[in-house]
Short mmCIF file of C-alpha atoms in Angstrom, two decimals:
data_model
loop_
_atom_site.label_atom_id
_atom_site.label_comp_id
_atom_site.label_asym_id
_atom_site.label_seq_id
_atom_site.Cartn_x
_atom_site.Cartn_y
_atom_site.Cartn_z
CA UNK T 26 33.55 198.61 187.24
CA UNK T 27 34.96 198.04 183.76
CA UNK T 28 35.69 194.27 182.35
CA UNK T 29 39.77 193.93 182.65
CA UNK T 30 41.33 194.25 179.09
CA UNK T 31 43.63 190.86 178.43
CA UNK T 32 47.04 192.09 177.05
CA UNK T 33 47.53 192.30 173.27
CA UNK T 34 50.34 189.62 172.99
CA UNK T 35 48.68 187.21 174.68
CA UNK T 36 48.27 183.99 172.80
CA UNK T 37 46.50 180.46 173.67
CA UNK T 38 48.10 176.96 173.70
CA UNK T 39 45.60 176.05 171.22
CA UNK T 40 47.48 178.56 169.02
CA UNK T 41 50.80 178.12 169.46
CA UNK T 42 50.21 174.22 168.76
CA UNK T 43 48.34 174.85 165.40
CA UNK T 44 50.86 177.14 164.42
CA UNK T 45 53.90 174.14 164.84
CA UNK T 46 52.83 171.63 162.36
CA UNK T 47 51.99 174.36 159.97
CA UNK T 48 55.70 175.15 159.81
CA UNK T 49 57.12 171.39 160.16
CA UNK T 50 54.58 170.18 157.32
CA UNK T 51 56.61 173.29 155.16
CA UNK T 52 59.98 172.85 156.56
CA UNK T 53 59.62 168.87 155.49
CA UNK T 54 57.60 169.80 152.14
CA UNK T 55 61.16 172.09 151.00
CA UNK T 56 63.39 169.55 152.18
CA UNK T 57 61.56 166.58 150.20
CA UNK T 58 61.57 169.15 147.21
CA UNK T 59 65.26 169.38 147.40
CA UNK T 60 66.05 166.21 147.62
CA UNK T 61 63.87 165.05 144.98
CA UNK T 62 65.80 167.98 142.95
CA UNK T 63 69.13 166.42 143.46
CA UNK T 64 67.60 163.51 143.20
CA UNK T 65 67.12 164.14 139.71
CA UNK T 66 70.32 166.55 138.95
CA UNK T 67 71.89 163.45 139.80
CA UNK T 68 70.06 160.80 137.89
CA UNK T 69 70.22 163.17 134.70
CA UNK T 70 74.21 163.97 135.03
CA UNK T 71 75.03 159.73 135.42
CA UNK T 72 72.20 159.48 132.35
CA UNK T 73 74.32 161.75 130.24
CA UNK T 74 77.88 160.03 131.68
CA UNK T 75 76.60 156.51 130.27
CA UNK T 76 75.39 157.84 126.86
CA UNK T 77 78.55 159.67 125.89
CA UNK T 78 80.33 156.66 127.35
CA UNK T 79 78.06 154.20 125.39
CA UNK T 80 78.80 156.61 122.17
CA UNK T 81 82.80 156.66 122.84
CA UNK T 82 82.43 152.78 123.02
CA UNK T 83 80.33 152.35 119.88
CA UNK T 84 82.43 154.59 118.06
CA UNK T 85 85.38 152.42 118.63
CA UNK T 86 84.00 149.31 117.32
CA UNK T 87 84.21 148.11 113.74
CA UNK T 88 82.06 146.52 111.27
CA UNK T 89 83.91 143.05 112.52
CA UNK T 90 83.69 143.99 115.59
CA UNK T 91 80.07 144.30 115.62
CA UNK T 92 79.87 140.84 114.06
CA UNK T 93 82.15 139.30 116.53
CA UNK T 94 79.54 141.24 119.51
CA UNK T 95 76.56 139.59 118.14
CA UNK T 96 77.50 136.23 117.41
CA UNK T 97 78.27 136.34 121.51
CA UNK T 98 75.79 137.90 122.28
CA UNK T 99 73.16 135.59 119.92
CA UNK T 100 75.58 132.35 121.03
CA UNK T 101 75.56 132.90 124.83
CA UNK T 102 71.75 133.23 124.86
CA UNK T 103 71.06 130.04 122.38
CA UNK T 104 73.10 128.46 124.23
CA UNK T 105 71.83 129.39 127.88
CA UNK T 106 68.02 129.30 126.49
CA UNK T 107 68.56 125.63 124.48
CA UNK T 108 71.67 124.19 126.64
CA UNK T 109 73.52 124.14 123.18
CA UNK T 110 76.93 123.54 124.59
CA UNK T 111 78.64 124.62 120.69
CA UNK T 112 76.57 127.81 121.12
CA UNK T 113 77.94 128.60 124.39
CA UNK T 114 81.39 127.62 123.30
CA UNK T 115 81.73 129.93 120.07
CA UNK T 116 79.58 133.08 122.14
CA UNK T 117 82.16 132.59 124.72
CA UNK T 118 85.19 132.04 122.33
CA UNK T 119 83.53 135.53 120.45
CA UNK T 120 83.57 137.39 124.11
CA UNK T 121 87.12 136.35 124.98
CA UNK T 122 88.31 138.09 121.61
CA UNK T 123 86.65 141.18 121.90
CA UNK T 124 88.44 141.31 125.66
CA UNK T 125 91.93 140.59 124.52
CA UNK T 126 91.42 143.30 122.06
CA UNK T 127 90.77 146.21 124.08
CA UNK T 128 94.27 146.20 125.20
CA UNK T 129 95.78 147.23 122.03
CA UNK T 130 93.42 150.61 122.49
CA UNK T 131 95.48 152.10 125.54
CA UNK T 132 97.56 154.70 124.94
CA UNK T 133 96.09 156.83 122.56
CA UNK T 134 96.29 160.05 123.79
CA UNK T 135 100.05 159.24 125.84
CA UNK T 136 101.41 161.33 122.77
CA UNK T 137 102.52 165.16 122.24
CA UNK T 138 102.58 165.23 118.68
CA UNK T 139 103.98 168.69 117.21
CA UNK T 140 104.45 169.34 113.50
CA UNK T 141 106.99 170.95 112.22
CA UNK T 142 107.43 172.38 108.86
CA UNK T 143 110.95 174.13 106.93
CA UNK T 144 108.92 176.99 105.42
CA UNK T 145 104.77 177.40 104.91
CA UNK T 146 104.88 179.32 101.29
CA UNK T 147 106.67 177.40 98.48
CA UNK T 148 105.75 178.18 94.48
CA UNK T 149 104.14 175.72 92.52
CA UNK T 150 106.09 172.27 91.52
CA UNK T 151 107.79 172.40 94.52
CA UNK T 152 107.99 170.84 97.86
CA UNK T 153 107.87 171.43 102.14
CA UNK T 154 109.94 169.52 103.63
CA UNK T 155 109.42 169.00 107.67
CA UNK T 156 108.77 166.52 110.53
CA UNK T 157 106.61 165.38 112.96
CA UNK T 158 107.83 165.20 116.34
CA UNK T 159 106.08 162.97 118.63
CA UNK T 160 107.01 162.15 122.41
CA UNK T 161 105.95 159.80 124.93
CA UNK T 162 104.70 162.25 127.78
CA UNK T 163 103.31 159.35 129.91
CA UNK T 164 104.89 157.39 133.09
CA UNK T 165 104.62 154.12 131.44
CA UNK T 166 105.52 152.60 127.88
CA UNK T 167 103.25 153.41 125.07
CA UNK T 168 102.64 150.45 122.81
CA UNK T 169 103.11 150.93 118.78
CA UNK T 170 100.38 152.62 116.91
CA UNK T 171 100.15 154.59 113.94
CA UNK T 172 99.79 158.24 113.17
CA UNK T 173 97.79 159.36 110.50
CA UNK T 174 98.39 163.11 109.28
CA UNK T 175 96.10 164.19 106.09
CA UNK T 176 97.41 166.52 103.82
CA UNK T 177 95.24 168.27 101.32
CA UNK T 178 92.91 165.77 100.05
CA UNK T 179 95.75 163.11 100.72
CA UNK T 180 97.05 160.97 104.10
CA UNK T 181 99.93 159.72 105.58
CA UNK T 182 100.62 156.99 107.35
CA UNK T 183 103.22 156.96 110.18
CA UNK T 184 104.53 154.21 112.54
CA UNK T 185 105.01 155.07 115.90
CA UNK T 186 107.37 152.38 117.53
CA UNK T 187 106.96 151.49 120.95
CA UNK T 188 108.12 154.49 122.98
CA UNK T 189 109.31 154.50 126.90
CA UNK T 190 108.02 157.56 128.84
CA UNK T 191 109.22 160.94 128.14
CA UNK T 192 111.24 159.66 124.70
CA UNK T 193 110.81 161.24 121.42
CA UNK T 194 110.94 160.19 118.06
CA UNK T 195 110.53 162.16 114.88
CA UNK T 196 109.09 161.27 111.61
CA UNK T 197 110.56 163.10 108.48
CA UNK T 198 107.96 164.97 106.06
CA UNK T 199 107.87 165.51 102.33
CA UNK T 200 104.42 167.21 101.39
CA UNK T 201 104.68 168.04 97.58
CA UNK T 202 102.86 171.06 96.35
CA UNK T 203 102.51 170.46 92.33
CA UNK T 204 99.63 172.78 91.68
CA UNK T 205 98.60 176.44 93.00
CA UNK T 206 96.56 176.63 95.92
CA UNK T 207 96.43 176.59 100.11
CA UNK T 208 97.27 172.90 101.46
CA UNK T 209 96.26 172.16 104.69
CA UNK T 210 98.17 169.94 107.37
CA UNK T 211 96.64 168.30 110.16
CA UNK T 212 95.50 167.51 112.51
CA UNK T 213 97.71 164.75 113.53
CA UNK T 214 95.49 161.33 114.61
CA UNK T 215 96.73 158.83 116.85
CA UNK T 216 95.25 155.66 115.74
CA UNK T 217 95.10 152.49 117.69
CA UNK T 218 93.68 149.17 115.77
CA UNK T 219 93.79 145.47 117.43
CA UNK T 220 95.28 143.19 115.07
CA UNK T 221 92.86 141.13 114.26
CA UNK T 222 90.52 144.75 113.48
CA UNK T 223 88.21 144.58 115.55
CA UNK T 224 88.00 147.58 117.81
CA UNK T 225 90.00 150.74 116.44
CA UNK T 226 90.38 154.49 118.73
CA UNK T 227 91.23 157.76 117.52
CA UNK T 228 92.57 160.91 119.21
CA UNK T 229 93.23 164.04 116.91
CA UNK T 230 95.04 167.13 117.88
CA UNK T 231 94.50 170.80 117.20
CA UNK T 232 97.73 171.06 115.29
CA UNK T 233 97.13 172.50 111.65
CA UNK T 234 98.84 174.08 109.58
CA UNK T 235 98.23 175.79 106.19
CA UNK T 236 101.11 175.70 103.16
CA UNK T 237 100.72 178.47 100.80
CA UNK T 238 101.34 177.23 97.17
CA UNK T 239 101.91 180.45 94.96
CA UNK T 240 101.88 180.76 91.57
CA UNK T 241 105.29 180.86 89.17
CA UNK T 242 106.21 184.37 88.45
CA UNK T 243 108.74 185.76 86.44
CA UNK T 244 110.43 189.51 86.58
CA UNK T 245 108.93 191.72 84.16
CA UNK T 246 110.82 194.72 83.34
CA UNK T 247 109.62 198.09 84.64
CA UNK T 248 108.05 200.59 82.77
CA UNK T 249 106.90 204.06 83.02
CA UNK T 250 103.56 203.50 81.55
CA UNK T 251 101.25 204.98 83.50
CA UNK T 252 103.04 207.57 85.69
CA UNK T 253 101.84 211.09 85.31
CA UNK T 254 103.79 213.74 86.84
CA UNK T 255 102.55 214.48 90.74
CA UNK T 256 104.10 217.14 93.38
CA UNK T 257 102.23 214.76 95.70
CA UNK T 258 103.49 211.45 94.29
CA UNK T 259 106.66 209.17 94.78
CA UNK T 260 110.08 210.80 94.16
CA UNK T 261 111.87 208.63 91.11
CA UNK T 262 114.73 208.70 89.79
CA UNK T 263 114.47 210.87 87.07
CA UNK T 264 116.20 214.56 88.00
CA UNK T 265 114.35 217.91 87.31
CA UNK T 266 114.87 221.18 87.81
CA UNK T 267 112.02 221.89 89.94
CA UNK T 268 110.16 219.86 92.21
CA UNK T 269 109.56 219.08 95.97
CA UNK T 270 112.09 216.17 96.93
CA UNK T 271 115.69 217.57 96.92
CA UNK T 272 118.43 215.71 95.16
CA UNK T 273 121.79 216.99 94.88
CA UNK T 274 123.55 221.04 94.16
CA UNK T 275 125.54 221.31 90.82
CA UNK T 276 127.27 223.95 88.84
CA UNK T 277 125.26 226.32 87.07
CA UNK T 278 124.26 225.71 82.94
CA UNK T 279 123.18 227.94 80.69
CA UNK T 280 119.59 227.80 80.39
CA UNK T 281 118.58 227.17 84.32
CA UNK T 282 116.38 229.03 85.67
CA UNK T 283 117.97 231.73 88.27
CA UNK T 284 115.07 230.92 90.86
CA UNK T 285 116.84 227.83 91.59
CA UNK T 286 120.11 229.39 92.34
CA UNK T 287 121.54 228.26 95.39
CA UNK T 288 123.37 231.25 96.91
CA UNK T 289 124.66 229.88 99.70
CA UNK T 290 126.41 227.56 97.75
CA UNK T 291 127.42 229.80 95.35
CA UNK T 292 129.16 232.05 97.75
CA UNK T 293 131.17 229.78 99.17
CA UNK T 294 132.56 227.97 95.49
CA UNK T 295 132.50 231.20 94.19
CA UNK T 296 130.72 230.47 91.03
CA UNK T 297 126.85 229.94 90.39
CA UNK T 298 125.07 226.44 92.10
CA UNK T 299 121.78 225.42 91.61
CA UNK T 300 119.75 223.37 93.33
CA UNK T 301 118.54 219.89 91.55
CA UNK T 302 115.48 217.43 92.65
CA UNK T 303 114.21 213.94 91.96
CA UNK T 304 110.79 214.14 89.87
CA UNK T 305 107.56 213.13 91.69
CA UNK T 306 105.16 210.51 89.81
CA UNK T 307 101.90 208.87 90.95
CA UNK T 308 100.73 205.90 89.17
CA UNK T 309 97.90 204.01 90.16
CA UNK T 310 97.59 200.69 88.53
CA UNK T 311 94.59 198.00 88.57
CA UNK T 312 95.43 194.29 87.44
CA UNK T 313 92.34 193.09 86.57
CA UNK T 314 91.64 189.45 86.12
CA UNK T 315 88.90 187.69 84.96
CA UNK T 316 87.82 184.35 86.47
CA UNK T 317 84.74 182.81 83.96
CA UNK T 318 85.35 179.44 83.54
CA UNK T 319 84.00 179.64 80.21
CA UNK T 320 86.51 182.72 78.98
CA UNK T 321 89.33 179.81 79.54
CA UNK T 322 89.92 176.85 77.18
CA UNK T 323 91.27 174.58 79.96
CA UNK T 324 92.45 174.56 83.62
CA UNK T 325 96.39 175.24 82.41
CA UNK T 326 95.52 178.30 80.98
CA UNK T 327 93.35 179.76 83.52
CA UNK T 328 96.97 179.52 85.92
CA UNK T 329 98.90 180.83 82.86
CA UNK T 330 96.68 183.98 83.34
CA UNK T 331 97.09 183.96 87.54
CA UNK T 332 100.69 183.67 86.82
CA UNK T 333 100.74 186.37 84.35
CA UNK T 334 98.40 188.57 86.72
CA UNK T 335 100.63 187.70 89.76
CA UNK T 336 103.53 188.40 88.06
CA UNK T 337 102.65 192.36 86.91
CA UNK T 338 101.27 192.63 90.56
CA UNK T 339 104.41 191.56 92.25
CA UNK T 340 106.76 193.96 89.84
CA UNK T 341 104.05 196.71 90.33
CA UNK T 342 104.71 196.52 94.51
CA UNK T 343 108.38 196.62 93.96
CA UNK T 344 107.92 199.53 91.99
CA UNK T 345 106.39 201.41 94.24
CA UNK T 346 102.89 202.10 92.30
CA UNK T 347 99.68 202.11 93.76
CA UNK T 348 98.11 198.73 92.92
CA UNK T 349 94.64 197.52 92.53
CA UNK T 350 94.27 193.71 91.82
CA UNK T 351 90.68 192.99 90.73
CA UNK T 352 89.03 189.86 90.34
CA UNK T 353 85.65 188.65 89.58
CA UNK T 354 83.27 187.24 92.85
CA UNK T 355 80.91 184.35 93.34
CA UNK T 356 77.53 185.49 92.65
CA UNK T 357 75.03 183.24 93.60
CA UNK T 358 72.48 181.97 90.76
CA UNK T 359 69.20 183.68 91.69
CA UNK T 360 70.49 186.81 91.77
CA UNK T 361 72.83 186.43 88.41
CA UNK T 362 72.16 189.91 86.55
CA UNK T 363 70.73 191.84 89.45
CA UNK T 364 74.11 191.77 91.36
CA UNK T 365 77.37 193.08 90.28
CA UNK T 366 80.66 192.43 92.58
CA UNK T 367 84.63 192.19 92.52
CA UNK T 368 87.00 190.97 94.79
CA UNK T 369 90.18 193.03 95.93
CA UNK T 370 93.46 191.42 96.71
CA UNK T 371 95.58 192.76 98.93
CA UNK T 372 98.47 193.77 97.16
CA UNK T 373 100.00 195.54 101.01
CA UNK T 374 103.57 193.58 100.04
CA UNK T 375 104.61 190.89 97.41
CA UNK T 376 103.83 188.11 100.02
CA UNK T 377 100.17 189.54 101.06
CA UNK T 378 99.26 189.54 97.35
CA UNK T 379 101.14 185.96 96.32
CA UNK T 380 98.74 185.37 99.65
CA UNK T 381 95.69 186.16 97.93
CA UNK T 382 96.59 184.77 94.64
CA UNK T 383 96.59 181.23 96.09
CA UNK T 384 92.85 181.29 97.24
CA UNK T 385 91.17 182.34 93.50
CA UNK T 386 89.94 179.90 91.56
CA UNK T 387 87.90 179.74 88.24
CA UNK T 388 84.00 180.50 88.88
CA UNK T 389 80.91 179.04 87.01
CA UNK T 390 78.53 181.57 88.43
CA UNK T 391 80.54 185.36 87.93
CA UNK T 392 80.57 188.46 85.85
CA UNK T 393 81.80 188.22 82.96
CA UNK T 394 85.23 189.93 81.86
CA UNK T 395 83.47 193.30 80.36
CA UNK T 396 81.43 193.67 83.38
CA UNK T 397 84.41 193.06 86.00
CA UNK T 398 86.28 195.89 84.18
CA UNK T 399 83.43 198.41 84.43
CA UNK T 400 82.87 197.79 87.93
CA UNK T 401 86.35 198.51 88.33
CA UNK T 402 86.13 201.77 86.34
CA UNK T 403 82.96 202.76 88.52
CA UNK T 404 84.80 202.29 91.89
CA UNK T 405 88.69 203.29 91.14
CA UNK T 406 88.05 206.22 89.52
CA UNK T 407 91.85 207.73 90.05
CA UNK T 408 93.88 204.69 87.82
CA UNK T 409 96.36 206.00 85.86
CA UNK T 410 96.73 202.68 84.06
CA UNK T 411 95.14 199.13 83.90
CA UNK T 412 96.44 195.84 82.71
CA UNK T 413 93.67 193.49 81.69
CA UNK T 414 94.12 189.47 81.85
CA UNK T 415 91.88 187.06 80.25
CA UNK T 416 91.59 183.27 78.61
CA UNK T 417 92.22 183.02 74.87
CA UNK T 418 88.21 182.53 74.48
CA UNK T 419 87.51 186.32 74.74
CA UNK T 420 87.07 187.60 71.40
CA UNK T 421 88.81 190.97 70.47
CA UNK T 422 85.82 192.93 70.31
CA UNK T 423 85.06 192.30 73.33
CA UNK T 424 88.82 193.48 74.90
CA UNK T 425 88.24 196.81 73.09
CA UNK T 426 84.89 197.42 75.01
CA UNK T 427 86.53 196.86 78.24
#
């Protein structure tokens, strides 16, 4: 007789009780790594709470206000360490006036501060006017402060009286714009300073704004310089006998050409009409300016010559021409003679190219005015006609080359 077989699933005690603290020691192993993982989430998330808080707090003290910390600090622990009772007294007396300072803090950011301005372009010697509207959106009152608001290189000071909640108050503006150029406006800061000066808080808003400052133009009379004769151009006002853009029927003269006869016309005056059209022209113009500091004898000439430039540009638009303003382009000092570049304006509308005008300034480091107009002549090959502005320092020989 055959030895009975013991069933394949069959498993001993001593087994089953090895296997269980296998799987506990685990279980507790994952657990303890968790924990020790939040643990440490934890500990790092409080760690970077107390530093930003420890940076808010240093940023808000002042150089007096760091005095005023450490002679507490150095005459609570004299006096503690010696039992000086005068060291105790003035690092106590030093504590007590940082505390009733902090007070005067609160309240920073319980302002909506919007600024408003009458227009955002304005030509040179002029000025914006505007305001700056600011309103209380907290539940409780919001002691007086100041608001500072820089402008260009400039600031201005505001007082903010003390404001119940939801009230407004608004602040007039007067930002003067003497010379060409982009100013900007903003942002707003709400500044809070104790008044002795020791502790001082900020809170700036994302409010800016940007005031174009053009440059003075004045009208130039048109001219027909430069316009050649186009079936694909502009239609002027000039009248031909044949062209593409239809202008008016009139009585026949001696001399027109019978092609243009119009018979329908003709039939129903009874005498001879012909037809009459509006001449096409295309003129493609390039205002080139040159922006060397050393072509210019001083600062008010170089904006006689944007003023000039802007000036032909704008009347060019309104004509209707094709316009090209060139300028000259930064070009950085290691690479002065290997690299040639321009800069294009965009001359889309009088505004766009006013626009661009305000953001040029003289260069140090740029081609000079003979290379800026060759470029020119390499790239815009189709100009009909170019007007050339420069500083009185370029000599005549020179001009005729470019």
């Amino acid at each position: 007789m055959s030895a009975p077989i013991p069933p394949p699933l069959t498993r001993t005690p001593g087994s089953g009780s090895s296997a269980r603290p296998r799987v506990s020691t685990t279980a507790r192993g994952d657990r303890g790594a968790r924990t020790g993982l939040r643990v440490a989430t934890t500990a790092g998330v409080w760690g970077e709470n107390a530093r930003r808080l420890f940076r808010r707090a240093a940023a808000a003290v002042m150089p007096a206000g760091w005095l005023v910390l450490a002679a507490a600090s150095l005459g609570l622990g004299s006096g503690v360490a010696f039992g000086w009772v005068e060291w105790l007294v003035a690092g106590f007396a030093s504590l007590v006036m940082l505390a009733l300072c902090v007070p005067f803090l609160f309240g920073a950011r319980a302002y909506d501060v919007v600024v408003r301005l009458a227009h955002e372009r304005v030509v040179a010697g002029g000025e914006v006017s505007g305001e700056i509207v600011i309103r209380n959106r907290g539940r409780s009152s919001a002691l007086p402060g100041r608001l500072d608001l820089p402008v260009g290189d400039g600031l201005i000071e505001l007082g903010v009286p003390l404001l119940r909640a939801g009230h407004v108050v608004a602040q007039p503006l007067t930002i003067p714009a003497a010379r060409r150029g982009i100013i900007e406006v903003g942002p707003p800061t709400a500044v809070r300073v104790d008044p002795i000066g020791l502790l001082r808080r900020e809170h700036a808003w994302d409010d800016i704004r940007l005031v174009f400052v053009h440059p003075r133009t004045i009208p130039v009379p048109s001219t027909s310089a430069g316009l050649v004769r186009d079936l694909e151009g502009q239609p002027t006002r000039r009248l031909v006998d044949a062209d593409m853009s239809f202008h008016a029927i009139r009585e026949y003269a001696p001399g027109d050409a019978r092609r243009q006869i119009h018979w329908k016309s003709t039939a129903k005056t009874g005498q001879l009409m012909v037809r009459q059209f509006e001449e096409s022209r295309r003129s493609r113009m390039a205002v080139v300016l040159g922006l060397a500091e050393t072509e210019f004898a001083d600062a008010d000439e170089f904006e006689l010559a944007v003023s000039a430039a802007a000036s032909l540009g704008v009347q060019a638009v309104r004509d209707g021409r094709d316009l090209d303003v060139v300028t000259g382009a930064e070009i950085p000092r290691v690479v002065r003679g290997r690299l040639r570049a321009i800069r294009d304006i965009s001359a889309a509308s009088p505004r766009s190219l006013l626009d661009g005008f305000c953001r040029i300034d003289s260069l140090e480091h740029t081609m000079s005015l003979s290379a800026v107009c060759a470029l020119t002549a390499e790239t815009k090959n189709d100009l009909s006609i170019a007007v050339i502005v420069c500083g009185s320092r370029v000599p005549p020989p020179t001009l005729r080359r470019a």
